[in-house]
Structure formats: structure tokens, C-alpha cells
Amino acid sequence: MNIKLVHILELLILNTSVFLYCLFLSLSTALLFRSSSLIRPLAVQKKDRDCPYLISAKIHATPSNYAGSGSKAASLHWTGERILSIALLGLAPVAFCYPGPAVDYSLAAALTVHGHWGLGQIVTDYVHGDFKIKMANAGLFLLSTVTFAGLCYFNYHDVGICKAVALLWSK
Amino acid sequence: TLLTTVARQGQCLSRSQFGVLYRHAVPMGTTANEEMNKFWAKNTRLNRPVSPHISIYKWSIPMLMSISHRGTGVALSSGISAFALAALVLPESYPYYLDLIHSMTFGPQFLAFSKFALAFPVAYHTFNGIRHLAWDLGKGFKIPEVYRSGYIVVALTVLTSISLAAM
């Protein structure tokens, strides 16, 4: 009984305080930025032509909601990343049991793309600004290209990735 | 209970219990990406200081393991790229350089340690990667589960690295 009363009291206090706070916000906003809107809420101001209401909650609607041309690119990229990770995981025991050129080139491709996508996420997280993002991604693309070229060169002209690891561990 | 009450109040607000205040949701013309860029552009232009965040927040095992996953990923990727670059640039073949390193006779402990040092980031990134894939399937998000899987990853990493170093 006691606890229920306390809950009800909490609710009341919270309710009133939230309402008063929202009221304060709307009043102060109206007073500071759109002083006439409180006096004449039905009047449509030039910059409020799109939202003639006192307060509108601005939201980001996902493109597929209001535009017909939604893109699944980001979602597919995410799925691709996971599939590649699983493929790379499966490649490890295969490389151990069946070393050879097929596995060597598969490893070269899988490792390069996995690293490229991983570093790409780091760029997305820490690099800001259109130009800087473009430059960072260009540099990353260059690095991944050189990496793949180097690994393929090694597979073709040298002992290959599987043999290289085996040799490294033999001593 | 105060927290759940607050959460419930938040839900009520969005359902326009205070109808006059949130009657309309207006979709913005800009994308979230554009808004983010605008935020960074404005704040770097105004040269605003950033509030302390990672310098003051208490470190936890999940935090440490997360950044270690990223750290080992960067390290391994750099190693692979360096190896690939060396393959393109260096004149001699791989066995030649391997024999060169072995001729320097560092001692068995050093060799075992370097094998451990190579195996450790590979093992950690692999096992924690599996942990990430489990999360992607929606499994293991409860806090005790997060810690338990984390400890398992660390244990497996140490065991695997030692076994590989002994080979």
C-alpha cells in the first residue's frame, strides 16, 4: 500500500515536471525564435511553410518509406562482410590440410578484401568531412590494390602463402 | 522503478499524450550522413573543444576486447600489406630471406616467443571474430554472456598461441 502511494506520487511529480518542462521549452522557443507564432498560431510564416505547427518532431525517415528508390547497398555490404568472414574462417583448416595454389590465391583474395572492408569501417568511424573521407578511401583502395598485387606476385613467382607459413614455422 | 516510470513517460510523450506539442513528425530533407557531416564541419570550424570521453570513462573488459579486436585487425592487415609490398620490392626470394633470419641464430626461446607473438593476434582476432558473428546472429547479448564469451575468447587465444608456438 505504502509502495503504491509512493509510485503514484512519483508519477504525479514526474508527469507535472515533464509537462512544465515541455511547456517551458515551447514557450521559450516561441519567444526566442518565432515570437509571432504563439500569438497567431494559424498564420503561416515563410520559413514555416513546410511545418506550420508550433513544434514538430523532425525525424529521419528511411528512404524506402517516402522515396521509391531505396538502396539496399549498405545492408548488402554488411551481409557480404559476414559471409566473407565465415569463408575466411573455413579457409584456415583447408589451407592447413590442402596447401596449394588454389588455396593460396583464395587466401590472397579473402585476406585482402576482409582487410579492405575492415579498414574501411575504421575510416567511416574516425574520418569526417567529405574531402577527407574521399582521400582516406582513395588511399585505402590504393593500399589494398598493392596488397593484392603483392600477394598474387608472391603466389606466382615465389613459394606461395601456405608454403611460406609452413617454412616459417619449420625452424 | 523510477527508471521504468521515466521510460514509460517517454513512450507516452511520443504517442502525443501532450498532443499539442508533438502532433506532427516531419521527415527531414537531409540524410543522417549529411547531418553528421554538418555537425563535424560546424564544430571543427568553430574550433570547439571535445568533452573528455575515453580519457575519463572507466575501462571494462568488453571495451578492452572491442578495441583489441580493432587493434589486432589493423596490425594484421598492416603486416600483410608490408609482406605484400616486400614481395614486390625485394630482389631475392622468400627462402633466401628466411635463411638469412635463421642464420642470425637467435636461440630457441626467441624463436618460440616470436612464433607466440605472431600467433597471438591471429588467434585473438579469429576467436573474437567468431564472438562477433554470434552477436550478428543475435546471440549472447546479455551482460553475463558478454563477459563469459569474452573470457572464453581470451582463454582460447592464450591456449592456441602457446600450442602454435610449441609446434
mmCIF file of C-alpha atoms in Angstrom:
data_model
loop_
_atom_site.group_PDB
_atom_site.id
_atom_site.type_symbol
_atom_site.label_atom_id
_atom_site.label_comp_id
_atom_site.label_asym_id
_atom_site.label_seq_id
_atom_site.Cartn_x
_atom_site.Cartn_y
_atom_site.Cartn_z
ATOM 1 C CA MET A 1 0.000 0.000 0.000
ATOM 2 C CA ASN A 2 2.716 2.344 1.039
ATOM 3 C CA ILE A 3 4.793 1.490 -2.001
ATOM 4 C CA LYS A 4 1.828 2.085 -4.321
ATOM 5 C CA LEU A 5 1.305 5.545 -2.875
ATOM 6 C CA VAL A 6 4.958 6.327 -3.419
ATOM 7 C CA HIS A 7 4.670 5.181 -7.046
ATOM 8 C CA ILE A 8 1.632 7.318 -7.654
ATOM 9 C CA LEU A 9 3.369 10.297 -6.092
ATOM 10 C CA GLU A 10 6.453 9.691 -8.258
ATOM 11 C CA LEU A 11 4.229 9.523 -11.364
ATOM 12 C CA LEU A 12 2.433 12.745 -10.476
ATOM 13 C CA ILE A 13 5.616 14.647 -9.760
ATOM 14 C CA LEU A 14 7.259 13.296 -12.905
ATOM 15 C CA ASN A 15 4.208 13.998 -15.064
ATOM 16 C CA THR A 16 3.850 17.576 -13.903
ATOM 17 C CA SER A 17 7.539 18.301 -14.097
ATOM 18 C CA VAL A 18 7.816 16.868 -17.622
ATOM 19 C CA PHE A 19 4.739 18.787 -18.744
ATOM 20 C CA LEU A 20 6.007 22.007 -17.202
ATOM 21 C CA TYR A 21 9.423 21.449 -18.781
ATOM 22 C CA CYS A 22 7.874 20.885 -22.233
ATOM 23 C CA LEU A 23 5.716 23.929 -21.753
ATOM 24 C CA PHE A 24 8.748 25.957 -20.785
ATOM 25 C CA LEU A 25 10.636 24.708 -23.848
ATOM 26 C CA SER A 26 7.816 25.545 -26.238
ATOM 27 C CA LEU A 27 7.297 28.970 -24.701
ATOM 28 C CA SER A 28 10.969 29.869 -24.733
ATOM 29 C CA THR A 29 11.392 28.607 -28.301
ATOM 30 C CA ALA A 30 8.375 30.590 -29.433
ATOM 31 C CA LEU A 31 9.542 33.673 -27.632
ATOM 32 C CA LEU A 32 13.124 33.475 -28.839
ATOM 33 C CA PHE A 33 12.707 32.343 -32.433
ATOM 34 C CA ARG A 34 9.144 32.591 -33.602
ATOM 35 C CA SER A 35 7.641 35.286 -31.459
ATOM 36 C CA SER A 36 4.523 35.712 -33.520
ATOM 37 C CA SER A 37 3.599 32.045 -33.698
ATOM 38 C CA LEU A 38 2.190 31.951 -30.174
ATOM 39 C CA ILE A 39 0.066 34.996 -30.853
ATOM 40 C CA ARG A 40 -1.147 33.812 -34.234
ATOM 41 C CA PRO A 41 -0.566 30.051 -34.457
ATOM 42 C CA LEU A 42 -2.610 29.757 -37.658
ATOM 43 C CA ALA A 43 -0.509 32.272 -39.568
ATOM 44 C CA VAL A 44 1.900 30.553 -41.964
ATOM 45 C CA GLN A 45 5.328 32.198 -41.842
ATOM 46 C CA LYS A 46 7.640 31.984 -44.818
ATOM 47 C CA LYS A 47 10.190 29.652 -43.242
ATOM 48 C CA ASP A 48 7.484 27.635 -41.530
ATOM 49 C CA ARG A 49 5.650 26.966 -44.741
ATOM 50 C CA ASP A 50 6.584 23.308 -44.501
ATOM 51 C CA CYS A 51 5.811 22.923 -40.807
ATOM 52 C CA PRO A 52 3.208 25.485 -39.719
ATOM 53 C CA TYR A 53 2.777 23.903 -36.318
ATOM 54 C CA LEU A 54 4.158 25.101 -33.021
ATOM 55 C CA ILE A 55 6.502 22.211 -32.521
ATOM 56 C CA SER A 56 7.246 19.443 -34.968
ATOM 57 C CA ALA A 57 9.379 16.460 -34.233
ATOM 58 C CA LYS A 58 11.893 16.263 -37.029
ATOM 59 C CA ILE A 59 12.760 12.749 -37.948
ATOM 60 C CA HIS A 60 14.930 10.923 -40.439
ATOM 61 C CA ALA A 61 12.607 8.715 -42.416
ATOM 62 C CA THR A 62 14.313 5.782 -44.071
ATOM 63 C CA PRO A 63 14.421 6.347 -47.833
ATOM 64 C CA SER A 64 12.308 3.296 -48.528
ATOM 65 C CA ASN A 65 9.406 4.987 -46.725
ATOM 66 C CA TYR A 66 8.837 8.014 -48.869
ATOM 67 C CA ALA A 67 11.079 7.570 -51.888
ATOM 68 C CA GLY A 68 10.529 4.687 -54.225
ATOM 69 C CA SER A 69 14.240 4.300 -54.922
ATOM 70 C CA GLY A 70 15.523 2.821 -51.647
ATOM 71 C CA SER A 71 19.011 1.353 -51.768
ATOM 72 C CA LYS A 72 19.975 -1.920 -50.139
ATOM 73 C CA ALA A 73 23.664 -1.273 -50.799
ATOM 74 C CA ALA A 74 24.675 -0.732 -47.169
ATOM 75 C CA SER A 75 22.703 -3.727 -45.962
ATOM 76 C CA LEU A 76 24.122 -5.978 -48.668
ATOM 77 C CA HIS A 77 27.624 -4.748 -47.848
ATOM 78 C CA TRP A 78 27.105 -5.757 -44.218
ATOM 79 C CA THR A 79 25.930 -9.227 -45.231
ATOM 80 C CA GLY A 80 28.856 -9.566 -47.629
ATOM 81 C CA GLU A 81 31.273 -8.735 -44.829
ATOM 82 C CA ARG A 82 29.852 -11.518 -42.633
ATOM 83 C CA ILE A 83 29.823 -14.085 -45.437
ATOM 84 C CA LEU A 84 33.455 -13.284 -46.270
ATOM 85 C CA SER A 85 34.431 -13.612 -42.602
ATOM 86 C CA ILE A 86 32.842 -17.070 -42.446
ATOM 87 C CA ALA A 87 34.546 -18.041 -45.735
ATOM 88 C CA LEU A 88 37.914 -16.900 -44.377
ATOM 89 C CA LEU A 89 37.281 -18.909 -41.217
ATOM 90 C CA GLY A 90 36.638 -22.027 -43.304
ATOM 91 C CA LEU A 91 39.707 -21.361 -45.441
ATOM 92 C CA ALA A 92 42.099 -21.760 -42.496
ATOM 93 C CA PRO A 93 41.724 -25.544 -41.941
ATOM 94 C CA VAL A 94 41.621 -26.069 -45.726
ATOM 95 C CA ALA A 95 44.942 -24.215 -46.026
ATOM 96 C CA PHE A 96 46.381 -26.471 -43.351
ATOM 97 C CA CYS A 97 45.177 -29.736 -44.885
ATOM 98 C CA TYR A 98 45.331 -28.964 -48.612
ATOM 99 C CA PRO A 99 48.026 -26.337 -49.260
ATOM 100 C CA GLY A 100 48.461 -25.341 -52.888
ATOM 101 C CA PRO A 101 47.901 -22.597 -55.476
ATOM 102 C CA ALA A 102 44.085 -22.732 -55.306
ATOM 103 C CA VAL A 103 44.108 -22.048 -51.575
ATOM 104 C CA ASP A 104 46.977 -19.549 -51.975
ATOM 105 C CA TYR A 105 45.038 -17.324 -54.370
ATOM 106 C CA SER A 106 41.796 -17.745 -52.400
ATOM 107 C CA LEU A 107 43.619 -16.657 -49.260
ATOM 108 C CA ALA A 108 45.160 -13.695 -51.072
ATOM 109 C CA ALA A 109 41.735 -12.524 -52.234
ATOM 110 C CA ALA A 110 39.889 -13.210 -48.972
ATOM 111 C CA LEU A 111 42.530 -11.642 -46.746
ATOM 112 C CA THR A 112 42.822 -8.539 -48.920
ATOM 113 C CA VAL A 113 39.070 -7.887 -49.166
ATOM 114 C CA HIS A 114 38.472 -8.667 -45.480
ATOM 115 C CA GLY A 115 41.216 -6.217 -44.510
ATOM 116 C CA HIS A 116 39.971 -3.641 -47.017
ATOM 117 C CA TRP A 117 36.435 -3.731 -45.654
ATOM 118 C CA GLY A 118 37.656 -3.729 -42.066
ATOM 119 C CA LEU A 119 39.886 -0.694 -42.578
ATOM 120 C CA GLY A 120 37.008 0.923 -44.462
ATOM 121 C CA GLN A 121 34.862 0.727 -41.326
ATOM 122 C CA ILE A 122 37.656 2.407 -39.362
ATOM 123 C CA VAL A 123 37.760 5.235 -41.922
ATOM 124 C CA THR A 124 33.981 5.613 -41.609
ATOM 125 C CA ASP A 125 34.250 5.773 -37.829
ATOM 126 C CA TYR A 126 37.075 8.253 -37.416
ATOM 127 C CA VAL A 127 37.391 10.335 -40.596
ATOM 128 C CA HIS A 128 34.972 13.235 -41.025
ATOM 129 C CA GLY A 129 34.377 15.723 -43.811
ATOM 130 C CA ASP A 130 33.594 14.943 -47.444
ATOM 131 C CA PHE A 131 37.079 15.624 -48.826
ATOM 132 C CA LYS A 132 38.956 13.810 -46.053
ATOM 133 C CA ILE A 133 36.697 10.777 -46.384
ATOM 134 C CA LYS A 134 37.279 10.662 -50.135
ATOM 135 C CA MET A 135 41.049 10.959 -49.694
ATOM 136 C CA ALA A 136 41.198 8.298 -46.969
ATOM 137 C CA ASN A 137 39.160 5.847 -49.027
ATOM 138 C CA ALA A 138 41.297 6.528 -52.110
ATOM 139 C CA GLY A 139 44.445 5.821 -50.107
ATOM 140 C CA LEU A 140 42.903 2.671 -48.683
ATOM 141 C CA PHE A 141 41.935 1.475 -52.161
ATOM 142 C CA LEU A 142 45.500 2.024 -53.329
ATOM 143 C CA LEU A 143 46.868 0.092 -50.342
ATOM 144 C CA SER A 144 44.517 -2.847 -50.891
ATOM 145 C CA THR A 145 45.324 -2.948 -54.604
ATOM 146 C CA VAL A 146 49.064 -3.052 -53.914
ATOM 147 C CA THR A 147 48.488 -5.684 -51.224
ATOM 148 C CA PHE A 148 46.555 -7.962 -53.543
ATOM 149 C CA ALA A 149 49.098 -7.438 -56.333
ATOM 150 C CA GLY A 150 51.948 -8.269 -53.989
ATOM 151 C CA LEU A 151 50.279 -11.392 -52.647
ATOM 152 C CA CYS A 152 49.476 -12.649 -56.156
ATOM 153 C CA TYR A 153 53.058 -11.909 -57.241
ATOM 154 C CA PHE A 154 54.290 -13.884 -54.249
ATOM 155 C CA ASN A 155 51.967 -16.780 -55.072
ATOM 156 C CA TYR A 156 53.109 -16.858 -58.695
ATOM 157 C CA HIS A 157 56.852 -16.126 -58.514
ATOM 158 C CA ASP A 158 57.650 -17.353 -55.030
ATOM 159 C CA VAL A 159 56.693 -20.263 -52.785
ATOM 160 C CA GLY A 160 53.095 -19.163 -52.098
ATOM 161 C CA ILE A 161 51.303 -18.233 -48.846
ATOM 162 C CA CYS A 162 50.694 -21.753 -47.472
ATOM 163 C CA LYS A 163 54.285 -22.871 -48.113
ATOM 164 C CA ALA A 164 55.593 -19.598 -46.668
ATOM 165 C CA VAL A 165 53.785 -20.156 -43.366
ATOM 166 C CA ALA A 166 54.931 -23.784 -43.283
ATOM 167 C CA LEU A 167 58.551 -22.759 -43.884
ATOM 168 C CA LEU A 168 58.365 -20.003 -41.291
ATOM 169 C CA TRP A 169 57.134 -22.465 -38.678
ATOM 170 C CA SER A 170 59.541 -25.262 -39.579
ATOM 171 C CA LYS A 171 62.549 -23.779 -37.810
ATOM 172 C CA THR B 1 11.124 1.638 -10.679
ATOM 173 C CA LEU B 2 11.725 5.313 -11.163
ATOM 174 C CA LEU B 3 13.678 4.464 -14.301
ATOM 175 C CA THR B 4 10.910 2.316 -15.782
ATOM 176 C CA THR B 5 8.450 5.088 -14.978
ATOM 177 C CA VAL B 6 10.591 7.598 -16.823
ATOM 178 C CA ALA B 7 10.892 5.238 -19.806
ATOM 179 C CA ARG B 8 7.144 4.757 -19.890
ATOM 180 C CA GLN B 9 6.624 8.511 -19.727
ATOM 181 C CA GLY B 10 8.971 8.907 -22.670
ATOM 182 C CA GLN B 11 6.851 6.484 -24.673
ATOM 183 C CA CYS B 12 3.679 8.372 -23.724
ATOM 184 C CA LEU B 13 5.198 11.626 -24.933
ATOM 185 C CA SER B 14 5.896 10.257 -28.386
ATOM 186 C CA ARG B 15 2.357 8.945 -28.588
ATOM 187 C CA SER B 16 1.281 12.609 -28.228
ATOM 188 C CA GLN B 17 -0.241 12.408 -24.803
ATOM 189 C CA PHE B 18 0.748 16.050 -24.908
ATOM 190 C CA GLY B 19 -0.827 16.279 -28.349
ATOM 191 C CA VAL B 20 -0.334 19.949 -28.948
ATOM 192 C CA LEU B 21 3.424 19.645 -28.587
ATOM 193 C CA TYR B 22 4.259 16.649 -30.815
ATOM 194 C CA ARG B 23 1.381 16.436 -33.226
ATOM 195 C CA HIS B 24 3.447 16.134 -36.349
ATOM 196 C CA ALA B 25 6.554 14.236 -37.353
ATOM 197 C CA VAL B 26 8.259 15.954 -40.277
ATOM 198 C CA PRO B 27 10.782 13.997 -42.364
ATOM 199 C CA MET B 28 13.954 15.993 -42.874
ATOM 200 C CA GLY B 29 15.304 16.757 -46.326
ATOM 201 C CA THR B 30 18.833 15.756 -45.370
ATOM 202 C CA THR B 31 20.198 12.283 -44.742
ATOM 203 C CA ALA B 32 21.687 11.244 -41.434
ATOM 204 C CA ASN B 33 25.098 11.208 -43.126
ATOM 205 C CA GLU B 34 24.706 14.809 -44.246
ATOM 206 C CA GLU B 35 23.609 15.840 -40.777
ATOM 207 C CA MET B 36 26.671 14.141 -39.277
ATOM 208 C CA ASN B 37 28.980 15.937 -41.713
ATOM 209 C CA LYS B 38 27.305 19.253 -40.923
ATOM 210 C CA PHE B 39 27.886 18.611 -37.205
ATOM 211 C CA TRP B 40 31.611 17.943 -37.692
ATOM 212 C CA ALA B 41 32.072 20.806 -40.145
ATOM 213 C CA LYS B 42 30.448 23.337 -37.819
ATOM 214 C CA ASN B 43 32.240 22.190 -34.698
ATOM 215 C CA THR B 44 35.684 21.978 -36.282
ATOM 216 C CA ARG B 45 35.155 25.396 -37.875
ATOM 217 C CA LEU B 46 34.277 26.911 -34.513
ATOM 218 C CA ASN B 47 37.296 25.089 -33.057
ATOM 219 C CA ARG B 48 35.234 23.781 -30.187
ATOM 220 C CA PRO B 49 36.963 21.575 -27.601
ATOM 221 C CA VAL B 50 35.733 17.999 -27.301
ATOM 222 C CA SER B 51 34.403 16.895 -23.919
ATOM 223 C CA PRO B 52 36.589 14.252 -22.244
ATOM 224 C CA HIS B 53 35.190 10.821 -23.016
ATOM 225 C CA ILE B 54 37.650 7.931 -23.316
ATOM 226 C CA SER B 55 40.054 9.768 -21.010
ATOM 227 C CA ILE B 56 37.580 9.683 -18.134
ATOM 228 C CA TYR B 57 35.274 6.699 -18.701
ATOM 229 C CA LYS B 58 36.071 3.605 -16.638
ATOM 230 C CA TRP B 59 37.538 0.829 -18.772
ATOM 231 C CA SER B 60 35.705 -2.503 -18.873
ATOM 232 C CA ILE B 61 36.623 -5.933 -20.263
ATOM 233 C CA PRO B 62 34.154 -5.645 -23.188
ATOM 234 C CA MET B 63 35.586 -2.195 -24.051
ATOM 235 C CA LEU B 64 39.149 -3.518 -23.948
ATOM 236 C CA MET B 65 38.317 -6.543 -26.040
ATOM 237 C CA SER B 66 36.460 -4.472 -28.601
ATOM 238 C CA ILE B 67 39.329 -2.068 -29.218
ATOM 239 C CA SER B 68 41.763 -5.003 -29.175
ATOM 240 C CA HIS B 69 39.760 -6.628 -31.932
ATOM 241 C CA ARG B 70 40.173 -3.468 -33.979
ATOM 242 C CA GLY B 71 43.840 -3.144 -32.967
ATOM 243 C CA THR B 72 44.737 -6.718 -33.920
ATOM 244 C CA GLY B 73 42.844 -6.257 -37.178
ATOM 245 C CA VAL B 74 44.857 -3.170 -38.086
ATOM 246 C CA ALA B 75 48.118 -4.837 -37.021
ATOM 247 C CA LEU B 76 47.456 -7.985 -39.042
ATOM 248 C CA SER B 77 46.338 -6.016 -42.073
ATOM 249 C CA SER B 78 49.437 -3.835 -41.886
ATOM 250 C CA GLY B 79 51.594 -6.939 -41.615
ATOM 251 C CA ILE B 80 50.015 -8.497 -44.676
ATOM 252 C CA SER B 81 50.357 -5.278 -46.655
ATOM 253 C CA ALA B 82 54.000 -4.908 -45.576
ATOM 254 C CA PHE B 83 54.644 -8.513 -46.627
ATOM 255 C CA ALA B 84 52.998 -7.934 -49.999
ATOM 256 C CA LEU B 85 54.983 -4.725 -50.548
ATOM 257 C CA ALA B 86 58.212 -6.505 -49.614
ATOM 258 C CA ALA B 87 57.412 -9.283 -52.082
ATOM 259 C CA LEU B 88 57.085 -6.692 -54.849
ATOM 260 C CA VAL B 89 60.149 -4.637 -53.919
ATOM 261 C CA LEU B 90 62.796 -7.015 -52.559
ATOM 262 C CA PRO B 91 65.025 -8.678 -55.161
ATOM 263 C CA GLU B 92 65.575 -12.114 -53.610
ATOM 264 C CA SER B 93 63.126 -14.950 -52.914
ATOM 265 C CA TYR B 94 61.385 -15.786 -49.649
ATOM 266 C CA PRO B 95 63.541 -18.831 -48.717
ATOM 267 C CA TYR B 96 66.633 -16.641 -49.133
ATOM 268 C CA TYR B 97 65.446 -14.088 -46.597
ATOM 269 C CA LEU B 98 64.152 -16.801 -44.267
ATOM 270 C CA ASP B 99 67.577 -18.468 -44.238
ATOM 271 C CA LEU B 100 69.119 -15.059 -43.631
ATOM 272 C CA ILE B 101 66.990 -14.639 -40.494
ATOM 273 C CA HIS B 102 67.720 -18.164 -39.306
ATOM 274 C CA SER B 103 71.454 -17.718 -39.831
ATOM 275 C CA MET B 104 71.395 -14.990 -37.226
ATOM 276 C CA THR B 105 70.970 -17.736 -34.541
ATOM 277 C CA PHE B 106 68.724 -16.001 -32.028
ATOM 278 C CA GLY B 107 68.170 -19.017 -29.755
ATOM 279 C CA PRO B 108 65.176 -21.301 -29.278
ATOM 280 C CA GLN B 109 63.427 -19.112 -26.683
ATOM 281 C CA PHE B 110 63.447 -16.129 -29.011
ATOM 282 C CA LEU B 111 62.086 -18.249 -31.874
ATOM 283 C CA ALA B 112 59.316 -19.650 -29.658
ATOM 284 C CA PHE B 113 58.481 -16.155 -28.412
ATOM 285 C CA SER B 114 58.302 -14.718 -31.941
ATOM 286 C CA LYS B 115 56.006 -17.570 -33.006
ATOM 287 C CA PHE B 116 53.823 -16.766 -29.981
ATOM 288 C CA ALA B 117 53.899 -13.067 -30.878
ATOM 289 C CA LEU B 118 52.743 -13.847 -34.422
ATOM 290 C CA ALA B 119 50.111 -16.405 -33.422
ATOM 291 C CA PHE B 120 48.578 -14.301 -30.629
ATOM 292 C CA PRO B 121 46.933 -11.528 -32.688
ATOM 293 C CA VAL B 122 45.776 -14.041 -35.310
ATOM 294 C CA ALA B 123 44.203 -16.273 -32.661
ATOM 295 C CA TYR B 124 42.633 -13.374 -30.743
ATOM 296 C CA HIS B 125 41.162 -11.749 -33.842
ATOM 297 C CA THR B 126 39.846 -15.110 -35.054
ATOM 298 C CA PHE B 127 38.174 -16.164 -31.800
ATOM 299 C CA ASN B 128 36.786 -12.707 -31.040
ATOM 300 C CA GLY B 129 35.630 -12.624 -34.665
ATOM 301 C CA ILE B 130 33.558 -15.743 -34.021
ATOM 302 C CA ARG B 131 32.151 -13.981 -30.937
ATOM 303 C CA HIS B 132 31.183 -11.047 -33.194
ATOM 304 C CA LEU B 133 29.489 -13.403 -35.646
ATOM 305 C CA ALA B 134 27.457 -14.888 -32.773
ATOM 306 C CA TRP B 135 26.329 -11.334 -31.900
ATOM 307 C CA ASP B 136 25.403 -10.790 -35.547
ATOM 308 C CA LEU B 137 23.095 -13.787 -35.206
ATOM 309 C CA GLY B 138 21.554 -12.047 -32.200
ATOM 310 C CA LYS B 139 23.053 -14.385 -29.621
ATOM 311 C CA GLY B 140 24.890 -13.628 -26.402
ATOM 312 C CA PHE B 141 23.947 -10.011 -25.712
ATOM 313 C CA LYS B 142 23.063 -10.403 -22.026
ATOM 314 C CA ILE B 143 25.778 -8.800 -19.922
ATOM 315 C CA PRO B 144 26.857 -12.030 -18.116
ATOM 316 C CA GLU B 145 27.008 -13.739 -21.526
ATOM 317 C CA VAL B 146 29.152 -10.925 -22.920
ATOM 318 C CA TYR B 147 31.661 -11.340 -20.111
ATOM 319 C CA ARG B 148 31.577 -15.150 -20.257
ATOM 320 C CA SER B 149 32.185 -15.301 -24.009
ATOM 321 C CA GLY B 150 34.909 -12.708 -23.567
ATOM 322 C CA TYR B 151 36.771 -14.800 -21.005
ATOM 323 C CA ILE B 152 36.427 -17.874 -23.242
ATOM 324 C CA VAL B 153 37.925 -15.952 -26.168
ATOM 325 C CA VAL B 154 40.914 -14.840 -24.077
ATOM 326 C CA ALA B 155 41.452 -18.373 -22.699
ATOM 327 C CA LEU B 156 41.264 -19.936 -26.168
ATOM 328 C CA THR B 157 43.624 -17.294 -27.531
ATOM 329 C CA VAL B 158 46.290 -17.979 -24.916
ATOM 330 C CA LEU B 159 45.991 -21.772 -25.273
ATOM 331 C CA THR B 160 46.075 -21.662 -29.066
ATOM 332 C CA SER B 161 49.018 -19.269 -29.161
ATOM 333 C CA ILE B 162 51.033 -21.429 -26.778
ATOM 334 C CA SER B 163 50.220 -24.590 -28.776
ATOM 335 C CA LEU B 164 51.155 -22.931 -32.054
ATOM 336 C CA ALA B 165 54.380 -21.547 -30.588
ATOM 337 C CA ALA B 166 55.317 -25.052 -29.468
ATOM 338 C CA MET B 167 54.868 -26.502 -32.963
#
